[in-house]
CSV table of C-alpha atoms in Angstrom, one decimal:
chain,number,residue,atom,x,y,z
A,200,UNK,CA,0.0,0.0,0.0
A,201,UNK,CA,2.8,2.4,0.9
A,202,UNK,CA,4.5,1.8,-2.5
A,203,UNK,CA,1.2,2.5,-4.3
A,204,UNK,CA,0.7,5.7,-2.4
A,205,UNK,CA,4.2,6.9,-3.4
A,206,UNK,CA,3.5,6.1,-7.1
A,207,UNK,CA,0.2,7.9,-7.0
A,208,UNK,CA,1.8,10.9,-5.4
A,209,UNK,CA,4.5,11.1,-8.1
A,210,UNK,CA,1.8,10.6,-10.8
A,211,UNK,CA,-0.2,13.5,-9.5
A,212,UNK,CA,2.9,15.7,-9.3
A,213,UNK,CA,3.5,15.1,-13.0
A,214,UNK,CA,-0.1,15.3,-14.2
A,215,UNK,CA,1.0,17.1,-17.4
A,216,UNK,CA,0.6,17.3,-21.1
A,217,UNK,CA,1.7,14.0,-22.7
A,218,UNK,CA,4.0,13.6,-25.7
A,219,UNK,CA,3.2,10.0,-26.7
A,220,UNK,CA,4.5,9.1,-30.2
A,221,UNK,CA,6.3,12.4,-30.7
A,222,UNK,CA,9.8,12.2,-32.1
A,223,UNK,CA,12.8,14.5,-32.3
A,224,UNK,CA,14.3,14.5,-35.8
A,225,UNK,CA,17.8,15.6,-36.7
A,226,UNK,CA,17.9,17.2,-40.1
A,227,UNK,CA,21.0,18.4,-41.9
A,228,UNK,CA,20.4,21.1,-44.5
A,229,UNK,CA,22.7,20.6,-47.4
A,230,UNK,CA,21.3,23.1,-49.8
A,231,UNK,CA,20.1,26.7,-49.5
A,232,UNK,CA,16.6,25.5,-50.3
A,233,UNK,CA,16.7,23.2,-47.3
A,234,UNK,CA,17.8,26.0,-45.0
A,235,UNK,CA,15.1,28.3,-46.3
A,236,UNK,CA,12.3,25.7,-45.9
A,237,UNK,CA,13.4,24.9,-42.4
A,238,UNK,CA,13.6,28.6,-41.5
A,239,UNK,CA,10.1,29.0,-42.9
A,240,UNK,CA,8.8,26.1,-40.8
A,241,UNK,CA,10.3,27.5,-37.7
A,242,UNK,CA,8.6,30.8,-38.2
A,243,UNK,CA,5.2,29.5,-39.5
A,244,UNK,CA,4.5,26.1,-37.9
A,245,UNK,CA,3.9,26.6,-34.2
A,246,UNK,CA,3.3,22.9,-33.6
A,247,UNK,CA,7.0,22.2,-34.4
A,248,UNK,CA,9.4,22.7,-31.5
A,249,UNK,CA,12.9,23.5,-32.8
A,250,UNK,CA,15.4,22.3,-30.2
A,251,UNK,CA,18.2,23.4,-32.5
A,252,UNK,CA,17.1,25.9,-35.1
A,253,UNK,CA,18.3,26.3,-38.7
A,254,UNK,CA,21.4,28.5,-38.8
A,255,UNK,CA,23.8,27.5,-41.6
A,256,UNK,CA,24.4,24.7,-44.1
A,257,UNK,CA,25.4,21.3,-42.7
A,258,UNK,CA,24.7,22.4,-39.1
A,259,UNK,CA,22.2,19.9,-37.6
A,260,UNK,CA,18.6,21.0,-36.9
A,261,UNK,CA,16.8,19.2,-34.1
A,262,UNK,CA,13.0,19.5,-34.1
A,263,UNK,CA,10.3,17.8,-32.0
A,264,UNK,CA,7.4,16.8,-34.1
A,265,UNK,CA,3.9,16.0,-32.8
A,266,UNK,CA,2.5,12.6,-33.6
A,267,UNK,CA,-0.4,13.9,-35.7
A,268,UNK,CA,1.9,15.6,-38.2
A,269,UNK,CA,4.9,13.3,-38.0
A,270,UNK,CA,4.1,11.4,-41.2
A,271,UNK,CA,3.5,14.6,-43.2
A,272,UNK,CA,6.8,16.2,-42.0
A,273,UNK,CA,8.8,13.0,-42.9
A,274,UNK,CA,7.1,12.9,-46.3
A,275,UNK,CA,8.0,16.6,-46.9
A,276,UNK,CA,11.6,16.0,-45.9
A,277,UNK,CA,11.8,13.0,-48.3
A,278,UNK,CA,10.4,15.0,-51.2
A,279,UNK,CA,12.9,17.8,-50.7
A,280,UNK,CA,15.8,15.3,-50.4
A,281,UNK,CA,16.5,16.3,-46.8
A,282,UNK,CA,18.2,13.5,-44.8
A,283,UNK,CA,17.0,13.0,-41.3
A,284,UNK,CA,17.6,10.7,-38.4
A,285,UNK,CA,15.4,10.0,-35.3
A,286,UNK,CA,17.2,11.2,-32.2
A,287,UNK,CA,14.4,10.6,-29.7
A,288,UNK,CA,12.1,7.7,-30.7
A,289,UNK,CA,9.3,8.6,-28.3
A,290,UNK,CA,9.4,11.8,-26.3
A,291,UNK,CA,7.0,10.6,-23.6
A,292,UNK,CA,9.2,7.5,-23.0
A,293,UNK,CA,12.2,9.7,-22.5
A,294,UNK,CA,10.2,11.9,-20.1
A,295,UNK,CA,9.2,8.8,-18.2
A,296,UNK,CA,12.9,7.7,-18.0
A,297,UNK,CA,13.9,11.2,-16.8
A,298,UNK,CA,11.5,10.9,-13.9
A,299,UNK,CA,12.4,7.3,-13.0
A,300,UNK,CA,14.3,8.2,-9.8
A,301,UNK,CA,11.9,10.8,-8.5
A,302,UNK,CA,11.0,10.2,-4.8
A,303,UNK,CA,7.6,11.2,-3.4
A,304,UNK,CA,9.2,13.9,-1.2
A,305,UNK,CA,12.7,15.3,-0.4
A,306,UNK,CA,15.7,16.5,-2.3
A,307,UNK,CA,18.0,14.1,-4.2
A,308,UNK,CA,21.2,15.0,-6.1
A,309,UNK,CA,20.6,12.3,-8.7
A,310,UNK,CA,17.0,13.3,-9.5
A,311,UNK,CA,15.2,16.3,-10.9
A,312,UNK,CA,13.7,18.1,-7.9
A,313,UNK,CA,10.6,20.2,-7.3
A,314,UNK,CA,11.1,23.9,-6.8
A,315,UNK,CA,10.1,23.8,-3.1
A,316,UNK,CA,12.7,21.0,-2.5
A,317,UNK,CA,15.3,23.1,-4.3
A,318,UNK,CA,14.6,26.1,-2.1
A,319,UNK,CA,14.7,23.8,1.0
A,320,UNK,CA,18.1,22.3,-0.1
A,321,UNK,CA,19.6,25.8,-0.5
A,322,UNK,CA,18.6,26.5,3.1
A,323,UNK,CA,20.0,23.1,4.2
A,324,UNK,CA,23.3,24.0,2.7
A,325,UNK,CA,23.4,27.3,4.6
A,326,UNK,CA,22.4,25.6,7.8
A,327,UNK,CA,24.9,22.8,7.5
A,328,UNK,CA,27.8,25.0,6.4
A,329,UNK,CA,27.1,28.4,8.2
A,330,UNK,CA,30.7,29.6,7.7
A,331,UNK,CA,30.8,28.9,4.0
A,332,UNK,CA,27.2,29.3,2.7
A,333,UNK,CA,24.4,31.8,2.9
A,334,UNK,CA,21.1,32.2,1.0
A,335,UNK,CA,20.7,35.4,-1.0
A,336,UNK,CA,17.4,36.9,-2.1
A,337,UNK,CA,17.5,38.0,-5.8
A,338,UNK,CA,13.9,39.0,-6.3
A,339,UNK,CA,10.4,37.6,-7.0
A,340,UNK,CA,9.0,36.0,-10.2
A,341,UNK,CA,5.9,37.1,-12.1
A,342,UNK,CA,3.8,34.6,-10.2
A,343,UNK,CA,5.3,35.6,-6.8
A,344,UNK,CA,7.9,32.8,-6.3
A,345,UNK,CA,11.1,33.8,-4.5
A,346,UNK,CA,14.3,33.8,-6.6
A,347,UNK,CA,16.9,32.4,-4.3
A,348,UNK,CA,20.7,32.2,-4.8
A,349,UNK,CA,23.4,30.9,-2.5
A,350,UNK,CA,26.8,32.4,-1.8
A,351,UNK,CA,29.6,29.9,-1.4
A,352,UNK,CA,33.0,31.0,-0.1
A,353,UNK,CA,35.3,31.2,3.0
A,354,UNK,CA,36.0,34.3,5.0
A,355,UNK,CA,39.7,33.7,5.1
A,356,UNK,CA,42.6,35.6,3.6
A,357,UNK,CA,41.0,38.1,1.2
A,358,UNK,CA,38.3,40.8,1.5
A,359,UNK,CA,36.4,41.9,-1.6
A,360,UNK,CA,37.4,38.6,-3.3
A,361,UNK,CA,36.6,38.2,-7.0
A,362,UNK,CA,33.3,36.4,-7.5
A,363,UNK,CA,31.7,34.2,-10.1
A,364,UNK,CA,28.0,34.5,-10.6
A,365,UNK,CA,26.3,31.4,-12.1
A,366,UNK,CA,22.9,32.0,-13.7
A,367,UNK,CA,21.0,28.7,-14.0
A,368,UNK,CA,18.0,27.5,-15.9
A,369,UNK,CA,16.7,30.8,-17.3
A,370,UNK,CA,15.0,28.5,-19.9
A,371,UNK,CA,12.5,26.4,-18.0
A,372,UNK,CA,12.9,23.0,-19.7
A,373,UNK,CA,16.7,22.8,-19.3
A,374,UNK,CA,16.5,20.6,-16.1
A,375,UNK,CA,20.0,19.3,-16.2
A,376,UNK,CA,21.3,22.9,-15.5
A,377,UNK,CA,20.0,23.2,-11.9
A,378,UNK,CA,20.9,19.6,-11.1
A,379,UNK,CA,24.4,20.2,-12.4
A,380,UNK,CA,24.8,23.4,-10.3
A,381,UNK,CA,23.6,21.6,-7.1
A,382,UNK,CA,26.4,19.1,-7.5
A,383,UNK,CA,28.9,21.9,-7.9
A,384,UNK,CA,27.7,23.5,-4.7
A,385,UNK,CA,28.0,20.1,-3.0
A,386,UNK,CA,31.6,19.6,-4.4
A,387,UNK,CA,32.7,23.0,-3.1
A,388,UNK,CA,31.2,22.7,0.4
A,389,UNK,CA,32.3,19.1,1.0
A,390,UNK,CA,35.7,19.8,-0.5
A,391,UNK,CA,36.6,22.8,1.6
A,392,UNK,CA,39.2,21.7,4.1
A,393,UNK,CA,39.5,18.3,2.6
A,394,UNK,CA,40.7,18.9,-1.0
A,395,UNK,CA,43.6,21.3,-1.2
A,396,UNK,CA,42.7,22.7,-4.6
A,397,UNK,CA,39.1,23.4,-3.6
A,398,UNK,CA,40.2,25.0,-0.3
A,399,UNK,CA,42.7,27.3,-2.1
A,400,UNK,CA,40.0,28.4,-4.6
A,401,UNK,CA,37.4,29.1,-1.9
A,402,UNK,CA,39.8,31.1,0.1
A,403,UNK,CA,40.4,33.3,-2.9
A,404,UNK,CA,37.1,33.4,-4.8
A,405,UNK,CA,33.4,33.6,-3.9
A,406,UNK,CA,30.6,31.8,-5.9
A,407,UNK,CA,27.0,32.9,-6.3
A,408,UNK,CA,24.7,30.2,-7.6
A,409,UNK,CA,21.2,31.0,-8.8
A,410,UNK,CA,20.1,27.5,-9.7
A,411,UNK,CA,16.8,28.5,-11.2
A,412,UNK,CA,16.3,32.0,-12.7
A,413,UNK,CA,12.9,31.2,-14.2
A,414,UNK,CA,10.9,29.5,-11.3
A,415,UNK,CA,7.5,30.0,-12.8
A,416,UNK,CA,8.5,28.3,-16.0
A,417,UNK,CA,10.2,25.5,-14.2
A,418,UNK,CA,7.1,24.7,-12.1
A,419,UNK,CA,5.1,24.8,-15.3
A,420,UNK,CA,7.4,22.2,-16.9
A,421,UNK,CA,6.7,19.9,-13.9
A,422,UNK,CA,2.9,20.4,-13.7
A,423,UNK,CA,1.7,21.2,-17.2
A,424,UNK,CA,4.2,21.1,-20.1
A,425,UNK,CA,7.6,19.5,-19.9
A,426,UNK,CA,8.8,21.3,-23.0
A,427,UNK,CA,7.9,24.8,-21.8
A,428,UNK,CA,10.8,27.3,-22.3
A,429,UNK,CA,9.6,30.8,-21.5
A,430,UNK,CA,8.4,32.7,-18.5
A,431,UNK,CA,4.7,32.7,-17.6
A,432,UNK,CA,3.7,36.3,-18.0
A,433,UNK,CA,0.9,37.4,-20.2
A,434,UNK,CA,-1.1,36.6,-22.2
A,435,UNK,CA,-0.3,38.7,-25.2
A,436,UNK,CA,-2.3,37.8,-28.3
A,437,UNK,CA,-3.5,34.7,-26.4
A,438,UNK,CA,0.1,33.5,-25.9
A,439,UNK,CA,2.0,33.3,-22.6
A,440,UNK,CA,5.5,34.0,-21.7
A,441,UNK,CA,8.7,35.7,-22.9
A,442,UNK,CA,12.1,34.2,-23.7
A,443,UNK,CA,14.0,35.6,-20.7
A,444,UNK,CA,17.3,35.2,-22.6
A,445,UNK,CA,16.1,37.6,-25.2
A,446,UNK,CA,14.8,40.1,-22.7
A,447,UNK,CA,18.0,41.8,-21.6
A,448,UNK,CA,18.9,45.4,-22.4
A,449,UNK,CA,21.7,44.7,-24.9
A,450,UNK,CA,20.7,45.0,-28.5
A,451,UNK,CA,17.2,44.2,-27.5
A,452,UNK,CA,14.8,43.3,-30.3
A,453,UNK,CA,17.7,42.9,-32.9
A,454,UNK,CA,18.0,39.8,-35.1
A,455,UNK,CA,18.1,36.6,-33.1
A,456,UNK,CA,14.9,37.2,-31.2
A,457,UNK,CA,11.2,37.2,-32.3
A,458,UNK,CA,8.6,39.9,-32.1
A,459,UNK,CA,5.9,37.2,-32.2
A,460,UNK,CA,4.4,36.6,-28.7
A,461,UNK,CA,3.7,33.0,-29.6
A,462,UNK,CA,7.3,32.3,-30.5
A,463,UNK,CA,9.6,30.5,-28.1
A,464,UNK,CA,12.2,33.3,-28.7
A,465,UNK,CA,9.7,36.2,-28.1
A,466,UNK,CA,11.8,39.0,-26.7
A,467,UNK,CA,8.9,40.6,-24.8
A,468,UNK,CA,7.3,44.1,-25.2
A,469,UNK,CA,10.4,45.9,-23.9
A,470,UNK,CA,13.7,45.1,-22.3
A,471,UNK,CA,13.5,43.8,-18.8
A,472,UNK,CA,9.7,43.5,-19.1
A,473,UNK,CA,10.0,40.3,-17.1
A,474,UNK,CA,10.3,40.5,-13.3
A,475,UNK,CA,12.9,37.8,-13.3
A,476,UNK,CA,15.3,39.5,-15.7
A,477,UNK,CA,14.7,42.9,-14.1
A,478,UNK,CA,15.4,41.5,-10.6
A,479,UNK,CA,18.6,39.7,-11.6
A,480,UNK,CA,20.0,42.6,-13.6
A,481,UNK,CA,19.2,45.1,-10.7
A,482,UNK,CA,20.8,42.8,-8.2
A,483,UNK,CA,24.0,42.6,-10.3
A,484,UNK,CA,24.2,46.3,-10.8
A,485,UNK,CA,23.1,47.3,-7.2
A,486,UNK,CA,25.7,45.0,-5.7
A,487,UNK,CA,28.8,46.0,-7.7
A,488,UNK,CA,30.2,47.8,-4.7
A,489,UNK,CA,30.0,44.8,-2.3
A,490,UNK,CA,30.2,41.9,-4.7
A,491,UNK,CA,33.2,41.9,-7.0
A,492,UNK,CA,31.8,39.9,-9.9
A,493,UNK,CA,34.6,39.1,-12.4
A,494,UNK,CA,32.8,36.2,-14.2
A,495,UNK,CA,29.2,35.7,-15.2
A,496,UNK,CA,28.3,32.2,-16.3
A,497,UNK,CA,24.9,31.8,-18.0
A,498,UNK,CA,24.4,28.0,-17.9
A,499,UNK,CA,22.1,26.3,-20.5
A,500,UNK,CA,21.6,23.0,-22.2
A,501,UNK,CA,22.2,21.3,-24.6
A,502,UNK,CA,25.0,21.2,-27.2
A,503,UNK,CA,28.3,21.1,-25.2
A,504,UNK,CA,29.6,24.6,-25.8
A,505,UNK,CA,31.5,27.2,-23.8
A,506,UNK,CA,30.9,30.5,-25.6
A,507,UNK,CA,31.9,34.1,-25.1
A,508,UNK,CA,30.3,37.3,-26.3
A,509,UNK,CA,29.0,38.4,-28.7
A,510,UNK,CA,25.7,36.8,-29.5
A,511,UNK,CA,24.2,39.7,-31.5
A,512,UNK,CA,27.1,39.9,-34.1
A,513,UNK,CA,29.8,37.8,-35.4
A,514,UNK,CA,32.2,40.6,-34.8
A,515,UNK,CA,34.5,39.9,-31.8
A,516,UNK,CA,35.0,42.0,-28.7
A,517,UNK,CA,38.3,43.5,-27.8
A,518,UNK,CA,38.8,40.9,-25.0
A,519,UNK,CA,38.1,37.9,-27.3
A,520,UNK,CA,41.7,36.6,-27.2
A,521,UNK,CA,41.6,36.4,-23.4
A,522,UNK,CA,38.1,35.1,-23.3
A,523,UNK,CA,38.7,32.4,-25.8
A,524,UNK,CA,42.0,31.4,-24.3
A,525,UNK,CA,40.2,30.8,-21.0
A,526,UNK,CA,37.5,29.0,-22.9
A,527,UNK,CA,40.0,26.6,-24.4
A,528,UNK,CA,41.5,25.9,-21.0
A,529,UNK,CA,38.0,25.1,-19.7
A,530,UNK,CA,37.0,22.8,-22.5
A,531,UNK,CA,40.3,20.9,-22.2
A,532,UNK,CA,39.7,20.4,-18.5
A,533,UNK,CA,36.1,19.2,-19.2
A,534,UNK,CA,37.3,16.7,-21.7
A,535,UNK,CA,39.7,15.1,-19.2
A,536,UNK,CA,36.8,14.2,-16.9
A,537,UNK,CA,34.5,12.0,-19.1
A,538,UNK,CA,36.0,12.5,-22.6
A,539,UNK,CA,33.3,14.8,-23.9
A,540,UNK,CA,34.3,17.5,-26.4
A,541,UNK,CA,32.9,21.1,-25.9
A,542,UNK,CA,33.2,23.7,-28.6
A,543,UNK,CA,34.5,27.2,-27.7
A,544,UNK,CA,34.4,30.5,-29.4
A,545,UNK,CA,31.9,33.4,-29.6
A,546,UNK,CA,28.2,32.8,-29.3
A,547,UNK,CA,27.3,34.1,-32.7
A,548,UNK,CA,30.0,32.0,-34.5
A,549,UNK,CA,29.6,28.8,-32.5
A,550,UNK,CA,25.8,28.4,-32.2
A,551,UNK,CA,23.7,31.3,-33.7
A,552,UNK,CA,22.9,35.0,-33.6
A,553,UNK,CA,21.0,35.9,-30.5
A,554,UNK,CA,20.1,39.4,-29.2
A,555,UNK,CA,19.1,40.6,-25.7
A,556,UNK,CA,20.9,37.7,-24.0
A,557,UNK,CA,22.3,37.8,-20.5
A,558,UNK,CA,26.0,37.0,-21.4
A,559,UNK,CA,26.2,39.9,-23.8
A,560,UNK,CA,24.6,42.2,-21.2
A,561,UNK,CA,26.9,41.1,-18.4
A,562,UNK,CA,29.9,41.7,-20.6
A,563,UNK,CA,28.8,45.0,-22.3
A,564,UNK,CA,26.5,46.7,-19.7
A,565,UNK,CA,27.7,45.3,-16.4
A,566,UNK,CA,31.4,45.3,-17.4
A,567,UNK,CA,32.0,41.7,-16.4
A,568,UNK,CA,34.9,40.6,-18.6
A,569,UNK,CA,34.7,36.8,-18.2
A,570,UNK,CA,31.1,36.4,-19.3
A,571,UNK,CA,30.1,33.2,-21.0
A,572,UNK,CA,27.1,31.3,-22.3
A,573,UNK,CA,27.5,27.6,-21.7
A,574,UNK,CA,25.6,24.7,-23.1
A,575,UNK,CA,25.9,21.5,-21.0
A,576,UNK,CA,25.7,17.9,-22.3
A,577,UNK,CA,24.6,16.2,-24.6
A,578,UNK,CA,24.8,16.9,-28.3
A,579,UNK,CA,21.2,15.7,-29.0
A,580,UNK,CA,20.9,12.0,-28.2
A,581,UNK,CA,18.6,13.0,-25.3
A,582,UNK,CA,18.6,16.7,-25.7
A,583,UNK,CA,16.6,18.4,-23.0
A,584,UNK,CA,15.6,15.0,-21.6
A,585,UNK,CA,18.8,13.7,-20.0
A,586,UNK,CA,18.2,10.6,-17.9
A,587,UNK,CA,19.0,11.0,-14.2
A,588,UNK,CA,22.2,8.9,-14.4
A,589,UNK,CA,23.8,11.7,-16.4
A,590,UNK,CA,23.3,14.3,-13.6
A,591,UNK,CA,26.5,13.5,-11.7
A,592,UNK,CA,28.7,13.2,-14.7
A,593,UNK,CA,27.5,16.5,-15.9
A,594,UNK,CA,28.2,18.0,-12.5
A,595,UNK,CA,31.7,16.5,-12.5
A,596,UNK,CA,32.8,17.8,-15.9
A,597,UNK,CA,31.3,21.3,-15.3
A,598,UNK,CA,33.1,21.5,-12.0
A,599,UNK,CA,36.4,20.9,-13.7
A,600,UNK,CA,35.7,23.9,-15.9
A,601,UNK,CA,34.5,26.0,-13.0
A,602,UNK,CA,37.7,25.4,-11.1
A,603,UNK,CA,39.7,26.6,-14.1
A,604,UNK,CA,37.7,29.9,-14.2
A,605,UNK,CA,38.1,30.3,-10.5
A,606,UNK,CA,41.8,29.7,-10.5
A,607,UNK,CA,42.3,32.3,-13.2
A,608,UNK,CA,40.4,34.9,-11.1
A,609,UNK,CA,42.2,33.9,-7.9
A,610,UNK,CA,45.7,34.5,-9.4
A,611,UNK,CA,48.7,32.7,-8.0
A,612,UNK,CA,47.1,32.3,-4.6
A,613,UNK,CA,44.3,30.1,-6.0
A,614,UNK,CA,46.3,27.7,-8.2
A,615,UNK,CA,46.9,24.2,-7.1
A,616,UNK,CA,50.6,23.1,-7.1
């Protein structure tokens, strides 16, 4: 009876839209006509969910296709001579596998947790490590949920230490992001005083983790629609939400964002229209005197990339040599952990043109030199639906990269010998 009650509780928690029979197709455009048709579909066919949109020839396009139009889409691709492979055979089965380790209640590092359990775990960290961790209020979401971050660092040796701010899960469906960041918090706290390299870094650098920047969207992915990406403001033209990573006041509304309120990349009616982006940007700017942020890491999934500004143009910033040099060091460290290859370079050149994004804002408006947009594992085999057994490996490889960034900011005092 107890087991049945647990299963029923989990089932109720995930009483959401189903995706039975839907597939994710990978299409490689080899001709300009292919690229134009895929771009047209992305703009015009709202039933298609482009996980990786069309950008350039030979670059894979990943699209989730509903069951009722799957046959028609495959027929169209065949007629146009576009080669495709099935990356996700059944989206609902992948969702079921993703939730296979969920417990009825309580936080677990190797599962995807509810927002309430995430907030509770932040407080547990602060209570368990009072000299190393403290919860930070960033703001409040559109639906009134608290946006909580956690500061990690020791009080030894340096005042006004350089800091790294990690912005997590601004896109609601990228569940692996917050799970990865929680493992990184755990590694830092458990390593301090026990692992020399971690101790040196924490004595020299502070870390601010905001595991979930878009709490309303995240809750919606757990209760209503696993594939939801945006915030939950609105409606505008009967459509809800804004892409919070197109809503920042840096080249707002330029190419790389959509003016269509029904689009997944809708930039919003104005820059910082969303309480979440407004609160976070205000916190960054209002705390420049007390928090010495030298690196801003906007963490996303998926594609395995570590990218520096700019997103709005393929032109490179004056600091690109330094940014890309660090990026190469990071991806080399990541590869040593589980053998995965991450690309590095500028956002626009590595992935696509994007405007109004947080990494560009942090670099250009907040003056944070080492600002990056990061795409975690994988490259499309599971996409946004990574099974729970990949959470810890993702945390381990990201932690290797994070330490490289921290050691650069720390200078000689923070490097392991």
